[in-house]
Amino acid sequence: MRYIIQMVLVALWLTGLAAPAAQADPGTPAERLTRASQLDPGHGALIMSIRSELYLDEPLTLYFVREGGDIASDADVVRFKRRQGFFAFGNDTTKHKVRAYQLPAGRYRLAAHGMDCPKVPAPEERCLIDRNIMGSKQTVARPSRGYGEKAPIIEVVAGALTNGGDFALTARNTVEWSRIPPEHWRSQAARFEKLPEAEIPYIPGEFMLKYALNARSYRDDAGRRY
């Protein structure tokens, strides 16, 4: 049934009847990395995973701001995305999807998560977007939240490999962290075995994943429908 709904929505988007209003895409996309020899001078390799127990009808974005940077500056913000499988029956984003990236060396703090956000949300801020639904303009909520200075920090070391862990959007509309399972870590890290490993980031207790993820639909624990 969900697959049929997906197909109907795609058809509507193609005809412009339910197309989202054009939104800015804040930050700079994280650059994917497939082998150690691709690493640029002054950069480090980062392996991390993004998951969600909420159904994603658009890509989920995690925003990290470089230490000393400003979330309003695209040059200071790096973004990572996770998409719902187009042909998936139901929510497949509770599964780990581990990817490798290269970033300039430095410390990066989790600044926010969001979907279709026109800017990086400030601490505790959430974003609304305008959508054209069947010819009518409507303002809708998206899963989103900004985080303060106590959010997790990932340190990327030049010429080294950092295990960033797994960041999961929960039905509490919070992003929480856990370790990448060994089998998933090995499948990516084997390609970077010549690089020394940097330390796993320190994660404050309030950001540790509290429960196993369960596939959910569009509603969070507060009854908000996205």
PDB file of C-alpha atoms in Angstrom, residues 38-130:
ATOM      1  CA  GLN A  38      41.860   9.819  -2.761  1.00  0.00           C
ATOM      2  CA  LEU A  39      42.510  11.683   0.484  1.00  0.00           C
ATOM      3  CA  ASP A  40      43.495  15.304  -0.160  1.00  0.00           C
ATOM      4  CA  PRO A  41      46.330  16.969   1.797  1.00  0.00           C
ATOM      5  CA  GLY A  42      45.115  18.393   5.094  1.00  0.00           C
ATOM      6  CA  HIS A  43      42.045  16.158   5.059  1.00  0.00           C
ATOM      7  CA  GLY A  44      41.000  13.159   7.115  1.00  0.00           C
ATOM      8  CA  ALA A  45      38.707  10.224   6.427  1.00  0.00           C
ATOM      9  CA  LEU A  46      35.432   9.878   8.328  1.00  0.00           C
ATOM     10  CA  ILE A  47      33.219   6.815   8.446  1.00  0.00           C
ATOM     11  CA  MET A  48      29.705   7.258   9.786  1.00  0.00           C
ATOM     12  CA  SER A  49      26.140   6.015   9.450  1.00  0.00           C
ATOM     13  CA  ILE A  50      22.797   7.826   9.437  1.00  0.00           C
ATOM     14  CA  ARG A  51      19.493   6.142  10.261  1.00  0.00           C
ATOM     15  CA  SER A  52      15.900   7.144  11.003  1.00  0.00           C
ATOM     16  CA  GLU A  53      12.921   5.429  12.561  1.00  0.00           C
ATOM     17  CA  LEU A  54      10.610   8.089  11.079  1.00  0.00           C
ATOM     18  CA  TYR A  55       9.582   7.528   7.478  1.00  0.00           C
ATOM     19  CA  LEU A  56      11.505   9.890   5.190  1.00  0.00           C
ATOM     20  CA  ASP A  57       9.547  11.294   2.254  1.00  0.00           C
ATOM     21  CA  GLU A  58      12.519  13.578   1.567  1.00  0.00           C
ATOM     22  CA  PRO A  59      16.207  13.180   2.476  1.00  0.00           C
ATOM     23  CA  LEU A  60      17.123  13.625   6.133  1.00  0.00           C
ATOM     24  CA  THR A  61      20.064  16.005   6.571  1.00  0.00           C
ATOM     25  CA  LEU A  62      22.505  16.200   9.461  1.00  0.00           C
ATOM     26  CA  TYR A  63      24.365  19.487   9.751  1.00  0.00           C
ATOM     27  CA  PHE A  64      27.768  19.752  11.439  1.00  0.00           C
ATOM     28  CA  VAL A  65      29.405  23.128  12.065  1.00  0.00           C
ATOM     29  CA  ARG A  66      33.159  23.505  12.150  1.00  0.00           C
ATOM     30  CA  GLU A  67      34.638  24.670  15.475  1.00  0.00           C
ATOM     31  CA  GLY A  68      34.549  28.450  15.653  1.00  0.00           C
ATOM     32  CA  GLY A  69      32.207  28.605  12.673  1.00  0.00           C
ATOM     33  CA  ASP A  70      28.764  30.086  12.132  1.00  0.00           C
ATOM     34  CA  ILE A  71      25.724  28.000  11.180  1.00  0.00           C
ATOM     35  CA  ALA A  72      24.632  30.839   8.885  1.00  0.00           C
ATOM     36  CA  SER A  73      27.775  30.373   6.764  1.00  0.00           C
ATOM     37  CA  ASP A  74      27.656  27.578   4.197  1.00  0.00           C
ATOM     38  CA  ALA A  75      31.453  27.418   4.290  1.00  0.00           C
ATOM     39  CA  ASP A  76      31.368  26.508   8.019  1.00  0.00           C
ATOM     40  CA  VAL A  77      28.667  23.831   7.766  1.00  0.00           C
ATOM     41  CA  VAL A  78      28.985  20.361   6.271  1.00  0.00           C
ATOM     42  CA  ARG A  79      25.884  18.314   5.542  1.00  0.00           C
ATOM     43  CA  PHE A  80      25.300  14.552   5.392  1.00  0.00           C
ATOM     44  CA  LYS A  81      22.151  12.969   3.941  1.00  0.00           C
ATOM     45  CA  ARG A  82      20.168   9.745   4.205  1.00  0.00           C
ATOM     46  CA  ARG A  83      17.370   8.886   1.800  1.00  0.00           C
ATOM     47  CA  GLN A  84      14.517   6.426   1.946  1.00  0.00           C
ATOM     48  CA  GLY A  85      14.934   3.581  -0.553  1.00  0.00           C
ATOM     49  CA  PHE A  86      12.753   4.501  -3.525  1.00  0.00           C
ATOM     50  CA  PHE A  87      11.580   0.941  -4.126  1.00  0.00           C
ATOM     51  CA  ALA A  88      11.401   0.004  -0.440  1.00  0.00           C
ATOM     52  CA  PHE A  89       8.134  -1.363   0.924  1.00  0.00           C
ATOM     53  CA  GLY A  90       7.799   0.685   4.085  1.00  0.00           C
ATOM     54  CA  ASN A  91      10.554   2.351   6.077  1.00  0.00           C
ATOM     55  CA  ASP A  92      14.024   0.929   5.344  1.00  0.00           C
ATOM     56  CA  THR A  93      16.053   3.666   7.048  1.00  0.00           C
ATOM     57  CA  THR A  94      16.319   1.844  10.377  1.00  0.00           C
ATOM     58  CA  LYS A  95      19.072  -0.228   8.727  1.00  0.00           C
ATOM     59  CA  HIS A  96      22.671   0.915   8.927  1.00  0.00           C
ATOM     60  CA  LYS A  97      24.084   2.602   5.829  1.00  0.00           C
ATOM     61  CA  VAL A  98      27.771   3.189   6.496  1.00  0.00           C
ATOM     62  CA  ARG A  99      29.625   5.605   4.233  1.00  0.00           C
ATOM     63  CA  ALA A 100      33.114   7.130   4.087  1.00  0.00           C
ATOM     64  CA  TYR A 101      33.799  10.834   3.540  1.00  0.00           C
ATOM     65  CA  GLN A 102      36.743  13.204   3.509  1.00  0.00           C
ATOM     66  CA  LEU A 103      36.711  16.480   5.430  1.00  0.00           C
ATOM     67  CA  PRO A 104      39.313  19.141   6.148  1.00  0.00           C
ATOM     68  CA  ALA A 105      40.983  18.379   9.471  1.00  0.00           C
ATOM     69  CA  GLY A 106      39.216  19.947  12.429  1.00  0.00           C
ATOM     70  CA  ARG A 107      36.474  19.534  15.015  1.00  0.00           C
ATOM     71  CA  TYR A 108      32.854  19.403  13.872  1.00  0.00           C
ATOM     72  CA  ARG A 109      29.847  19.725  16.192  1.00  0.00           C
ATOM     73  CA  LEU A 110      26.388  18.366  15.429  1.00  0.00           C
ATOM     74  CA  ALA A 111      24.442  21.566  14.786  1.00  0.00           C
ATOM     75  CA  ALA A 112      21.022  20.321  13.679  1.00  0.00           C
ATOM     76  CA  HIS A 113      18.982  17.793  11.791  1.00  0.00           C
ATOM     77  CA  GLY A 114      16.286  18.659   9.305  1.00  0.00           C
ATOM     78  CA  MET A 115      14.334  17.846   6.186  1.00  0.00           C
ATOM     79  CA  ASP A 116      13.796  20.481   3.460  1.00  0.00           C
ATOM     80  CA  CYS A 117      15.029  23.172   5.864  1.00  0.00           C
ATOM     81  CA  PRO A 118      15.801  26.516   4.167  1.00  0.00           C
ATOM     82  CA  LYS A 119      18.476  27.191   6.814  1.00  0.00           C
ATOM     83  CA  VAL A 120      20.271  25.340   9.570  1.00  0.00           C
ATOM     84  CA  PRO A 121      17.945  25.410  12.602  1.00  0.00           C
ATOM     85  CA  ALA A 122      19.270  27.280  15.641  1.00  0.00           C
ATOM     86  CA  PRO A 123      19.331  25.450  18.999  1.00  0.00           C
ATOM     87  CA  GLU A 124      15.841  24.063  19.742  1.00  0.00           C
ATOM     88  CA  GLU A 125      14.483  25.684  16.576  1.00  0.00           C
ATOM     89  CA  ARG A 126      12.394  23.665  14.120  1.00  0.00           C
ATOM     90  CA  CYS A 127      11.622  24.378  10.508  1.00  0.00           C
ATOM     91  CA  LEU A 128       8.379  24.707   8.604  1.00  0.00           C
ATOM     92  CA  ILE A 129       8.125  24.699   4.830  1.00  0.00           C
ATOM     93  CA  ASP A 130       5.530  25.800   2.307  1.00  0.00           C
TER      94      ASP A 130
END
